[in-house]
Coordinates of C-alpha atoms and ligand atoms in Angstrom, one line a residue:
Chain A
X1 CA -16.8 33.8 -6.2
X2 CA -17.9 30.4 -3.9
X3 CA -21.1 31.1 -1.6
X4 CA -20.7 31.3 2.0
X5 CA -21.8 31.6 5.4
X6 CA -20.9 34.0 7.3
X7 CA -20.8 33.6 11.2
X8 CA -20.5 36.5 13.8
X9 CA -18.4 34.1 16.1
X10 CA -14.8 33.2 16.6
X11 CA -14.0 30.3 14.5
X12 CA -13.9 27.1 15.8
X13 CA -16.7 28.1 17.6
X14 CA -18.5 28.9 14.2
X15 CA -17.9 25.2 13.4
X16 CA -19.1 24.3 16.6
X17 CA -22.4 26.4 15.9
X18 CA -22.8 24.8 12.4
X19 CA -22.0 21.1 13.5
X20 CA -24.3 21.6 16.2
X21 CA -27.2 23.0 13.8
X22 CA -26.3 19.9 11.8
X23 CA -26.8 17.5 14.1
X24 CA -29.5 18.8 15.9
X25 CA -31.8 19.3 12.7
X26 CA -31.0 16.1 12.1
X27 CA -29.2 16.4 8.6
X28 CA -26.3 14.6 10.2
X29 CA -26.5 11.9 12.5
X30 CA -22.9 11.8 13.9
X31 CA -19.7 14.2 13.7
X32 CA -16.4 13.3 13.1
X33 CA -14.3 15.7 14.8
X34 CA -11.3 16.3 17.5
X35 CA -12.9 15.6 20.7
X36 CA -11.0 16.7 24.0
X37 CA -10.4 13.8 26.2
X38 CA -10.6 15.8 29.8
X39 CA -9.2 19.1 30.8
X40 CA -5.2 17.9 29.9
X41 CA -5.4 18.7 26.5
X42 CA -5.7 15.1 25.4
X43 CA -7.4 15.0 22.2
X44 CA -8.9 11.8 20.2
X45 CA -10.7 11.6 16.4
X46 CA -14.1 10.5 17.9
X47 CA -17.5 9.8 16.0
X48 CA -20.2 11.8 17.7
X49 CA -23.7 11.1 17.7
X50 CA -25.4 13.3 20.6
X51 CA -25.2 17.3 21.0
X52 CA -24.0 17.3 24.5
X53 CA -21.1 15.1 23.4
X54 CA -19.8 18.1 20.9
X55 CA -19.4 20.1 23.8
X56 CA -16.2 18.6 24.2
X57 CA -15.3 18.7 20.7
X58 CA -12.3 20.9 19.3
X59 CA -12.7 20.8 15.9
X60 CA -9.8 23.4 14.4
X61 CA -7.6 22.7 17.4
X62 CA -3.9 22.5 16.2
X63 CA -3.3 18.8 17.0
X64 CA -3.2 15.7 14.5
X65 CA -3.0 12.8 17.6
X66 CA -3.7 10.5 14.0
X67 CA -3.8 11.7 10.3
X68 CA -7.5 11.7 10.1
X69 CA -7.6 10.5 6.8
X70 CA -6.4 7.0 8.4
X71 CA -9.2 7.1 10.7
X72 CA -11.8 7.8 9.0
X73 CA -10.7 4.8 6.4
X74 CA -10.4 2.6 9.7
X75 CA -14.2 3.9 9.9
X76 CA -15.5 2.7 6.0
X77 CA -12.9 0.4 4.7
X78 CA -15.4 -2.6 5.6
X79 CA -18.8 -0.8 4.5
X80 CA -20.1 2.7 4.1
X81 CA -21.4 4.6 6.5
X82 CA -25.3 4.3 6.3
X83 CA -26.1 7.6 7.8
X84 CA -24.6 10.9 7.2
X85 CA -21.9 12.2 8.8
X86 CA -20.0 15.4 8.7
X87 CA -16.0 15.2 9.3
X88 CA -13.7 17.9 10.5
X89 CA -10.4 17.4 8.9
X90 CA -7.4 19.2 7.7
X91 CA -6.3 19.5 4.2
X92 CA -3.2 17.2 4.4
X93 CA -5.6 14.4 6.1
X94 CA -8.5 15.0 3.3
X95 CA -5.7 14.3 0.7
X96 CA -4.9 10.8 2.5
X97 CA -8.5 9.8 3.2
X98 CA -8.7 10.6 -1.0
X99 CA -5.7 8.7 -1.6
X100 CA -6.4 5.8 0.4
X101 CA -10.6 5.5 -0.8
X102 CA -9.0 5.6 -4.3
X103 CA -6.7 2.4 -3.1
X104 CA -10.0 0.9 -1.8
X105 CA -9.0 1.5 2.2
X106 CA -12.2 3.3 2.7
X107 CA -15.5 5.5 1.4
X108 CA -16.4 9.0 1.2
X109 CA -20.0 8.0 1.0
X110 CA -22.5 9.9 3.3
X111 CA -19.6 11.9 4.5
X112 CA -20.0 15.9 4.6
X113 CA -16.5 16.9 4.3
X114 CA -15.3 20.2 6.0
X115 CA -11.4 21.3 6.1
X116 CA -10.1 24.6 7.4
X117 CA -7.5 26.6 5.2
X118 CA -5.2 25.6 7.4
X119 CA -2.2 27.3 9.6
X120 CA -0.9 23.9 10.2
X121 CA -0.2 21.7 13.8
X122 CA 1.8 21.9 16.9
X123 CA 3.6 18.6 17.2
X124 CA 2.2 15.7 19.8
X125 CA 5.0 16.6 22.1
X126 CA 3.0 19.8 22.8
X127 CA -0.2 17.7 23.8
X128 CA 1.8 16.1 26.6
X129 CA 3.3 18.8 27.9
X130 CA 0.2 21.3 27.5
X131 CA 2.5 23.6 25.5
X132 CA 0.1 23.4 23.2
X133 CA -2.3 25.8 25.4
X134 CA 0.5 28.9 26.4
X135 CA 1.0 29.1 22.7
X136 CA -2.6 29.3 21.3
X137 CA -2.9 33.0 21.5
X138 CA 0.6 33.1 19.1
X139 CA -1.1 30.5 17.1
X140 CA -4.3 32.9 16.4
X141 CA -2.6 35.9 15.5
X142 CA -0.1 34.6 13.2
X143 CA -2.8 32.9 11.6
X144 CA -5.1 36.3 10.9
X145 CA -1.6 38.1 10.2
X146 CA -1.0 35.0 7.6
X147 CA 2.4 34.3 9.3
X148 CA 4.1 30.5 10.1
X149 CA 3.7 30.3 13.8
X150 CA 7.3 29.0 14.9
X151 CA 5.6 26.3 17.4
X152 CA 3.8 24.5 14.6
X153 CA 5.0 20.9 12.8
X154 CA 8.4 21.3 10.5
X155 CA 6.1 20.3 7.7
X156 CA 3.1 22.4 8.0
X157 CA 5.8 25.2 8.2
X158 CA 6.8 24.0 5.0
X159 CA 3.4 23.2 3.5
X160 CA 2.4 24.7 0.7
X161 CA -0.9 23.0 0.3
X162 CA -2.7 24.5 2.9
X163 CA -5.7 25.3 1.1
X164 CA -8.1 22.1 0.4
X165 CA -8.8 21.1 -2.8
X166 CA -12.0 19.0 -2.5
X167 CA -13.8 19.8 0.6
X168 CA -17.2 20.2 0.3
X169 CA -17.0 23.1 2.7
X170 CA -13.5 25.2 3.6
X171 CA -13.4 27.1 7.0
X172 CA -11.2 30.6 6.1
X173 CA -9.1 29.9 8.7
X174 CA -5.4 31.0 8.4
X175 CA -4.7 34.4 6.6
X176 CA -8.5 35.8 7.6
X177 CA -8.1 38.9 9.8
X178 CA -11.1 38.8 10.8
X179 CA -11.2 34.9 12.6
X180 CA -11.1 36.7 15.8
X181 CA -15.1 37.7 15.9
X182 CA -16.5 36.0 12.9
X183 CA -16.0 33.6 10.4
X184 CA -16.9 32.1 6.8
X185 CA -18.2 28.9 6.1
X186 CA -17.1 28.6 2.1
X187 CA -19.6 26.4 0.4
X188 CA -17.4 24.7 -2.1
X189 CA -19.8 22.0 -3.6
X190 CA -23.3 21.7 -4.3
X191 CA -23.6 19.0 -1.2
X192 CA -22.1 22.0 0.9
X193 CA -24.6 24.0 0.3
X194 CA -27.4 21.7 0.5
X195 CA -26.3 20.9 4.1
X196 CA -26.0 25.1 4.9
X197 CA -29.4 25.3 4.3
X198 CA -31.2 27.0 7.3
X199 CA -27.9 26.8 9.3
X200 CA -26.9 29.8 11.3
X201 CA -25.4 32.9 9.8
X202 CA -25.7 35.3 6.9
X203 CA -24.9 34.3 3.1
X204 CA -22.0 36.1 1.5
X205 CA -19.6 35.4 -1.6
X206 CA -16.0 35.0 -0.8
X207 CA -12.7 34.6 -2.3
X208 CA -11.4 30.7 -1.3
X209 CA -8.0 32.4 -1.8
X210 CA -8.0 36.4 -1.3
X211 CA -4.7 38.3 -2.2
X212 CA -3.8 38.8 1.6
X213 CA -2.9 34.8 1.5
X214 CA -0.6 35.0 -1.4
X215 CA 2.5 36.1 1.2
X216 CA 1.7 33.5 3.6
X217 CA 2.0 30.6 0.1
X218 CA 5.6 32.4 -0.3
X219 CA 6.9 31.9 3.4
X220 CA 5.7 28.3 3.0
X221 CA 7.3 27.8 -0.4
X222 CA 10.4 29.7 1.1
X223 CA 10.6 27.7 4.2
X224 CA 10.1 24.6 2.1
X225 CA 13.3 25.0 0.0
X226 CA 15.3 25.4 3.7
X227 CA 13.7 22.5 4.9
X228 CA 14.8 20.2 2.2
X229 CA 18.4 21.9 2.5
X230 CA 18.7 20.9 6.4
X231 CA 18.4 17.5 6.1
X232 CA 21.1 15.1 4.4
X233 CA 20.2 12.5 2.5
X234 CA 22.9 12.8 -0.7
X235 CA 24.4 9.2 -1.5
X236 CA 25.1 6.6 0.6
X237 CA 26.7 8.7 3.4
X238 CA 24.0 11.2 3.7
X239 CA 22.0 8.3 3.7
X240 CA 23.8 6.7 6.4
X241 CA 24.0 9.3 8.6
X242 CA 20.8 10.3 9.1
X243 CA 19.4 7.0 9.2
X244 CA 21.9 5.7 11.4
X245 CA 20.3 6.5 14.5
X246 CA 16.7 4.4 13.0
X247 CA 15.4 1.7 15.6
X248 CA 13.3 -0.2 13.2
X249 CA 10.3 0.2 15.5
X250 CA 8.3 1.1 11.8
X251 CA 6.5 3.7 13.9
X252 CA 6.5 6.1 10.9
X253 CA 5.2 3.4 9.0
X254 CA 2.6 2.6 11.4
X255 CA 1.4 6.6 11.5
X256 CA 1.2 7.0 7.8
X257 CA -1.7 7.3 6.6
X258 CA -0.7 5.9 3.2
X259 CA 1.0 2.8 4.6
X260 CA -2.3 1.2 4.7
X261 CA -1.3 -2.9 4.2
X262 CA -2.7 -5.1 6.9
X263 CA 0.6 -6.7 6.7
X264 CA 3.5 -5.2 5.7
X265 CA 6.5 -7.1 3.8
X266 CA 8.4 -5.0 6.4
X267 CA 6.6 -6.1 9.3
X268 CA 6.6 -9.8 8.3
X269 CA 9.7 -11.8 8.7
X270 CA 10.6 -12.2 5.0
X271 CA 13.7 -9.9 5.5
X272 CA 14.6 -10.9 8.8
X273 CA 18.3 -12.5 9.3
X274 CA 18.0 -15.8 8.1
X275 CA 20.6 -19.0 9.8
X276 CA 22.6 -19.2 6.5
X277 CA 23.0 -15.4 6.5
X278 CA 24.1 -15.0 9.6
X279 CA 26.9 -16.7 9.1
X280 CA 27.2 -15.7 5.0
X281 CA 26.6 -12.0 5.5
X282 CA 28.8 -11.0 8.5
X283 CA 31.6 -12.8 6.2
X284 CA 31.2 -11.0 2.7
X285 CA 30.6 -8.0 4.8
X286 CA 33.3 -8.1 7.5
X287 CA 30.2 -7.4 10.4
X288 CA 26.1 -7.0 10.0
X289 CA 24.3 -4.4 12.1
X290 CA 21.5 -5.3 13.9
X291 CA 18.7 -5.1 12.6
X292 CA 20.2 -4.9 9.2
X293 CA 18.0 -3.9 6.4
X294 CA 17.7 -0.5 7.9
X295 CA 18.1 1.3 4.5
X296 CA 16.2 -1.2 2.9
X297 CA 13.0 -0.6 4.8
X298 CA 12.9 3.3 4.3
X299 CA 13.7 3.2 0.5
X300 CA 11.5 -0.1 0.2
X301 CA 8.6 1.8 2.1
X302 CA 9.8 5.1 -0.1
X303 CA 9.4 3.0 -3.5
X304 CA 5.8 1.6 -2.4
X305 CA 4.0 5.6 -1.2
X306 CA 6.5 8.8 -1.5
X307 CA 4.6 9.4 -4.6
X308 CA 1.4 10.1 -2.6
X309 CA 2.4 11.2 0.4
X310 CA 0.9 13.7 1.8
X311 CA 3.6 16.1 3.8
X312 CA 1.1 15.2 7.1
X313 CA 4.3 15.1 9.0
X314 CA 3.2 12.5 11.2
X315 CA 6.3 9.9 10.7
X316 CA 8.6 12.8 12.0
X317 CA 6.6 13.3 15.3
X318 CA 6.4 9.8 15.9
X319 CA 10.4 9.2 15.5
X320 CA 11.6 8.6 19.0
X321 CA 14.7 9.7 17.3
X322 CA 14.3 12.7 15.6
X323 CA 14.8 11.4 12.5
X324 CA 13.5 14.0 9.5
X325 CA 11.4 11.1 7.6
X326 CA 8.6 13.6 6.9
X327 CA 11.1 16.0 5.3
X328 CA 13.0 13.0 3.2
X329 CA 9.5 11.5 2.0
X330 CA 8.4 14.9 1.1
X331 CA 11.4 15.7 -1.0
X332 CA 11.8 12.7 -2.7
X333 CA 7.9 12.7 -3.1
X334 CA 7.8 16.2 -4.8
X335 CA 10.2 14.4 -7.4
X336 CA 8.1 11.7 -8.0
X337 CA 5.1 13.5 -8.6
X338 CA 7.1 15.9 -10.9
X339 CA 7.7 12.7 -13.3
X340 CA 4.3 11.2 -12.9
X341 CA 2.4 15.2 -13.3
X342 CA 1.0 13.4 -10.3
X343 CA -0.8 15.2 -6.9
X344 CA -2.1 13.3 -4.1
X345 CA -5.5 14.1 -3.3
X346 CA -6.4 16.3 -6.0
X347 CA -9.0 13.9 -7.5
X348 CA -10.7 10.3 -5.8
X349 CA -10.9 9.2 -9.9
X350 CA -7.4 9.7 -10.4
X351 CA -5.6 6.5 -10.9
X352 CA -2.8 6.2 -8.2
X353 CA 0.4 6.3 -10.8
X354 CA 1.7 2.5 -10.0
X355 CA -2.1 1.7 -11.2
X356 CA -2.1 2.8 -14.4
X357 CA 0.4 3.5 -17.7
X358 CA 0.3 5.3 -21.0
X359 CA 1.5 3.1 -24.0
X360 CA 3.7 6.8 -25.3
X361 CA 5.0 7.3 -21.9
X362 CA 9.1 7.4 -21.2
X363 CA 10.0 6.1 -24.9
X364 CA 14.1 6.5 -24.2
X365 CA 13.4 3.6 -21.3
X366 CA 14.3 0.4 -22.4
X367 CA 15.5 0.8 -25.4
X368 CA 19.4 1.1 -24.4
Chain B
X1 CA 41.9 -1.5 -9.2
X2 CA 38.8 -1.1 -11.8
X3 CA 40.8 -3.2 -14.4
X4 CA 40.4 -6.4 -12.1
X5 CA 37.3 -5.5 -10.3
X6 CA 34.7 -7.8 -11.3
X7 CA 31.2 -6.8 -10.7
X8 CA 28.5 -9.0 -9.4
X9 CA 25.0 -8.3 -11.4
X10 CA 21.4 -9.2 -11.0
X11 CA 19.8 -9.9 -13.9
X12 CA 15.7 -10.4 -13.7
X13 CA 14.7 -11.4 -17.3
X14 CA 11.0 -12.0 -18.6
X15 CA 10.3 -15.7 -19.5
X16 CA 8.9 -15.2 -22.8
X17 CA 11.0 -12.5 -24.9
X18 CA 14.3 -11.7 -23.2
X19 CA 15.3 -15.4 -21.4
X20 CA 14.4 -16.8 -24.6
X21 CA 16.7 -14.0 -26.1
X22 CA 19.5 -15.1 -23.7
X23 CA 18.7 -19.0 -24.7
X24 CA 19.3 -18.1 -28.2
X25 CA 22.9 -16.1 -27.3
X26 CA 23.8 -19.0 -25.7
X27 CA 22.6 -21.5 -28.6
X28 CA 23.9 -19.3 -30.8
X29 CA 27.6 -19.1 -28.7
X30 CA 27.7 -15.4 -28.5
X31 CA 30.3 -14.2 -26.1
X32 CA 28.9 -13.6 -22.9
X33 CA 30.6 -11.8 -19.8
X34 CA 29.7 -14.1 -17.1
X35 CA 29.1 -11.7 -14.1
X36 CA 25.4 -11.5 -14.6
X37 CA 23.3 -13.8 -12.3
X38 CA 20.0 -14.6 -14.5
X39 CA 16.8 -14.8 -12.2
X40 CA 13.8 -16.0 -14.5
X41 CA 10.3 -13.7 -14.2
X42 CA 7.4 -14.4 -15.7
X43 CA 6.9 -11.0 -16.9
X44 CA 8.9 -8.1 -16.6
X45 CA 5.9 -6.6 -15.0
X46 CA 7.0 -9.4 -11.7
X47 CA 9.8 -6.8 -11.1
X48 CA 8.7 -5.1 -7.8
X49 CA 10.9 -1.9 -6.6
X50 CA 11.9 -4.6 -3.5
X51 CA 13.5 -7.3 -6.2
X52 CA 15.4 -4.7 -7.1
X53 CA 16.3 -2.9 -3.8
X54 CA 17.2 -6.8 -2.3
X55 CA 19.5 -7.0 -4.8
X56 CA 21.1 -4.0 -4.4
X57 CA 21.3 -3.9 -0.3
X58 CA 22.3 -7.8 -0.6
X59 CA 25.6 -7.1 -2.4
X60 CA 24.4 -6.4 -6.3
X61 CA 26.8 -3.6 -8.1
X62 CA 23.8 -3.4 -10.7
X63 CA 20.4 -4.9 -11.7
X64 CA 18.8 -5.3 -15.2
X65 CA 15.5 -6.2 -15.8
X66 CA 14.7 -7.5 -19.3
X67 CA 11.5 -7.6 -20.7
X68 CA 9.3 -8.1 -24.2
X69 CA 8.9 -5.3 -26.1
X70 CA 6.5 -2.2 -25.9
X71 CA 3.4 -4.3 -27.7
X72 CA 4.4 -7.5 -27.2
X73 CA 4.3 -8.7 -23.4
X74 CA 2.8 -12.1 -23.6
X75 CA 0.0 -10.4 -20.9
X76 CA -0.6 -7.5 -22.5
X77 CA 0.1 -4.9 -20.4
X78 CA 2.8 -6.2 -18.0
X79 CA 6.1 -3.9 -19.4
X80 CA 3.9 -1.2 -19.5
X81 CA 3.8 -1.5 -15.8
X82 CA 7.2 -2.6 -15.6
X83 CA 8.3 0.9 -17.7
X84 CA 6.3 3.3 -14.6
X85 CA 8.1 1.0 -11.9
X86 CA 11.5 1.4 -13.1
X87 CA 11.2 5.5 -14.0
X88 CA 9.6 5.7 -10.0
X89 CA 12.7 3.8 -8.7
X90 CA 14.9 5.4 -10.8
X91 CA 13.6 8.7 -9.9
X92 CA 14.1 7.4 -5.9
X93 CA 17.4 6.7 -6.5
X94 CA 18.4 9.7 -8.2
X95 CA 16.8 12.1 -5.8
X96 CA 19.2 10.5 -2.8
X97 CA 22.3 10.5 -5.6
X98 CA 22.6 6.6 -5.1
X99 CA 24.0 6.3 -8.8
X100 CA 20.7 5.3 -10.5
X101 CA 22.9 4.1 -13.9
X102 CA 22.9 0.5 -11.7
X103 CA 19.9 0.2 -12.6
X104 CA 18.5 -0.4 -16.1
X105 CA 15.3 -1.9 -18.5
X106 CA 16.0 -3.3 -21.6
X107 CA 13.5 -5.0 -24.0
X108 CA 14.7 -8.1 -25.6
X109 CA 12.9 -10.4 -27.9
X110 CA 13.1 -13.9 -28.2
X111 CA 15.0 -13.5 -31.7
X112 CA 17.2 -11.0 -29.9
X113 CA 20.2 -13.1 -28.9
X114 CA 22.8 -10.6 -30.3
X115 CA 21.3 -7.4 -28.3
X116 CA 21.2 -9.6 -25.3
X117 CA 24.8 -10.0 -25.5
X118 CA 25.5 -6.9 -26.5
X119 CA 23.0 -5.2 -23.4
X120 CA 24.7 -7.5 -21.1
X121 CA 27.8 -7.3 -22.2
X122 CA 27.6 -3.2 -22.8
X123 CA 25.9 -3.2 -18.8
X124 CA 29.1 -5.5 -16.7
X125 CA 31.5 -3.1 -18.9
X126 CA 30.0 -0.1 -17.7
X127 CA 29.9 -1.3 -14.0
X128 CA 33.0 -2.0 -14.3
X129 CA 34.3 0.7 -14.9
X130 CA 32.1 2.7 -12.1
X131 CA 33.4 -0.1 -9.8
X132 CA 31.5 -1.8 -6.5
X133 CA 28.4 -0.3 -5.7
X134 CA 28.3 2.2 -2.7
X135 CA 25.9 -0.2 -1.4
X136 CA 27.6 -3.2 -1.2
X137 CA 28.6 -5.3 1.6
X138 CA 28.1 -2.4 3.8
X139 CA 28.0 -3.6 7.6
X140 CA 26.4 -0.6 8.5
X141 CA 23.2 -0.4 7.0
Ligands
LIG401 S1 9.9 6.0 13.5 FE1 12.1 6.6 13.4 S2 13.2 5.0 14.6 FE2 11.1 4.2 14.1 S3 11.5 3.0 12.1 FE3 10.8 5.1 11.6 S4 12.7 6.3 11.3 FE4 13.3 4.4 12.4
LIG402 S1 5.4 9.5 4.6 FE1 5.1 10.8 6.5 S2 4.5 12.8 5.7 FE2 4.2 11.4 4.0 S3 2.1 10.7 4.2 FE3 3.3 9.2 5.3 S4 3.3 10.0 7.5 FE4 2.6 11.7 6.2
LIG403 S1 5.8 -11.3 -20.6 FE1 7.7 -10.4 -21.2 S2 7.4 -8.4 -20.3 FE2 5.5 -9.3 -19.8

């Protein structure tokens, strides 16, 4: 059973205590973390360097306003960081920061990493309109009592990978009874523990993943399956119809965390309407919708990162259309990884599966 | 309708093995249906899931994409690479039930000149008989 640190606090609070503890002995000489903005319940990724700073900081609040994982690549694509720093991020955004340090977009050098088994996000909507707030005491108790809270993202509902794989500590959050007046810190790697030195709180051993969570992974898994029933996406006219309302604004594009080119072929104007089309397309094809391409750009993004995406959910609450792109990624992704044994985020060494090959692999393909 | 429907196909073939296959069908006066467009690649491995999907959203009823061997891709490695690409996109395409048998890999040698005609040949009848792609000339999408 993984060490841990036990706290006789609520929480986030605990990971306020230990981030503090961290910084102030010095071990750490920033924090990556939600930070509230002011009292509207505006919150921001920020990098923070001084203790009265973390006052404001909300590290397990149930808001991703960015996948952090995108963030903290915008943080060490260009160098390291020189000086360590401890990040608060949730399991879905570890997986992307792995996936996109494998692809080069960033470095998990001098990072402490810290992820909460996690009882998943309200969606941004709720930031806006504060609904966020009226719903937290839900949010708490479904989390000790292991259940999905209604109010949260479609995804996280349906996420089934809630516990993270390669933190280097995991906060029991969701499915702990007990979150309410104390807390474990679960030192997962020898780094974790190294930095829990002479923090705060009483040393324990822990289960990562105690029995009481197993019927929380089955409403997931169940809700999962209804998810990718609801939407429509079967040929051509599935396709069409819930893609029809797209605007082409490449907002879900622009939230992924995996979509990580400086310049997308998408974004460029390669594909645009060219003079000679629009006069030879709107005649083979008796019309052309503008913009065209619409299909093109969702399978074309679909070919080039469903197979490690993360089920974040952030393309769906971007959509100013309601579009289900998180649900259609996540399906089609669960495919792909199926063929490739592939899992985003289980391991920064792993080659990303457009990387690499076996010479004994699919043996029937291309030999009819 | 499907007797007379003639279908319009991509075909992206590797300059080294399979266009010099489809040089020697020709040299060779093999039979050819002539419904296959040829694009020359420099390696199979040049084949990018958007070649394909352009070809497909522009109007194709089915791609091929030829390449050397398993072994014998004049860089090595290239099909290899080729082979993961096309079982991902076929994979996407069969997920959404967008008839992923419009798309196929074939390896062809440069002595092959009788399996090129027979592949391409064996790939027009078979769209042919499915008829135009769901995709095509759709003003919709
Ligand atoms: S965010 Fe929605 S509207 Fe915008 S490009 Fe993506 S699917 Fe289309
Ligand atoms: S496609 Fe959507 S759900 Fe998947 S990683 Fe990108 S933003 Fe997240
Ligand atoms: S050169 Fe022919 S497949 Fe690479």
């Amino acid at each position: 059973m993984p060490k841990a640190l036990k706290m006789d606090v609520e929480a986030s609070q605990g990971v306020k205590n230990f981030l503090k503890h961290l910084l102030e002995s010095g071990k750490v000489k920033g924090v990556f973390a939600l930070k509230k903005m002011n009292d509207s319940g505006a919150v921001s990724y920020s990098l923070i360097t001084s203790v009265e700073e973390l006052a404001s900081a909300e590290p397990l609040m149930p808001l991703m306003p960015e996948n952090a994982g995108q963030a903290l690549s915008r943080l060490t694509v260009k160098e390291a960081l020189k000086e360590p720093v401890a990040a608060v991020l949730r399991p879905c955004e570890l997986r992307a920061f792995t996936e996109l340090v494998k692809r080069v977009q960033g470095s998990e050098d001098n990072l402490l990493l810290i992820s909460p088994i996690c009882a998943g996000v309200f969606p941004l909507s709720s930031a806006t309109d504060g609904s966020w707030e009226k719903q937290m005491a839900s949010y708490a108790e479904s989390s000790r009592e292991g259940k999905i809270h209604p109010g949260v993202r479609k995804m996280c509902q349906a996420c089934t990978s809630f516990i993270p794989g390669r933190a280097d500590i995991t906060v029991a959050f969701a499915g702990r009874k007990d979150t309410g007046s104390s807390c474990h810190l679960i030192l997962d790697t020898p780094r974790g523990e190294e930095f829990a030195q002479g923090a705060p709180g009483t040393p324990e051993t822990v289960e990562k993943e105690p029995a009481e969570l197993a019927p929380l992974r089955e409403a997931r898994a169940a809700r999962r399956s209804e998810v990718f029933k609801e939407i429509d996406v079967q040929g051509q006219k599935g396709l069409i119809k819930t893609f029809a309302p797209c605007l082409g604004c490449h907002g879900c594009m622009h939230v992924c965390p995996i979509c990580h080119c400086v310049l997308c072929v998408f974004d460029s104007k390669m594909y645009e309407l060219q003079p000679w089309s629009i006069e030879s397309e709107p005649e083979s094809k008796g019309g052309i919708r503008v913009p065209s391409g619409t299909l093109f750009f969702h399978l074309g993004r679909m070919a080039h990162m469903a197979v490690s995406c993360v089920n974040c959910g952030m393309c769906s609450d971007v959509c100013p259309v309601n579009i289900p792109v998180s649900e259609v990624f996540s399906m089609v992704g669960d495919q792909l990884q199926k063929v490739f044994e592939y899992v985003p985020g289980r391991d920064v060494e792993e080659s990303v599966p457009s990387g690499t090959y076996k010479e004994d692999e699919f043996a029937g393909i291309g030999e009819q | 309708m499907t007797q007379e429907f003639k279908p319009n196909l991509v075909g992206y073939l590797c300059n080294w093995c399979s266009y010099a296959g489809a040089d020697l069908a020709g040299a060779t006066k093999l039979e050819i249906k002539p419904t296959l467009s040829v694009v020359r690649v420099m390696c199979s491995s040049r084949v990018n899931s958007n070649l394909v999907l352009t070809a497909l959203a522009w109007g194709a009823d089915g791609v091929l994409i030829a390449g050397c061997h398993p072994g014998d891709c004049h860089y090595e490695q290239g099909n290899y690479y080729a082979r993961r690409r096309f079982a991902l996109l076929k994979k996407i395409l069969e997920s959404l039930d967008l008839e992923a048998d419009r798309i196929q890999l074939s390896w062809i040698s440069a002595a092959e000149g009788k399996r090129y005609a027979d592949i391409v040949n064996d790939f027009a009848e078979k769209i042919s008989r499915r008829g135009p792609s769901p995709l095509r000339n759709h003003s919709k999408i």
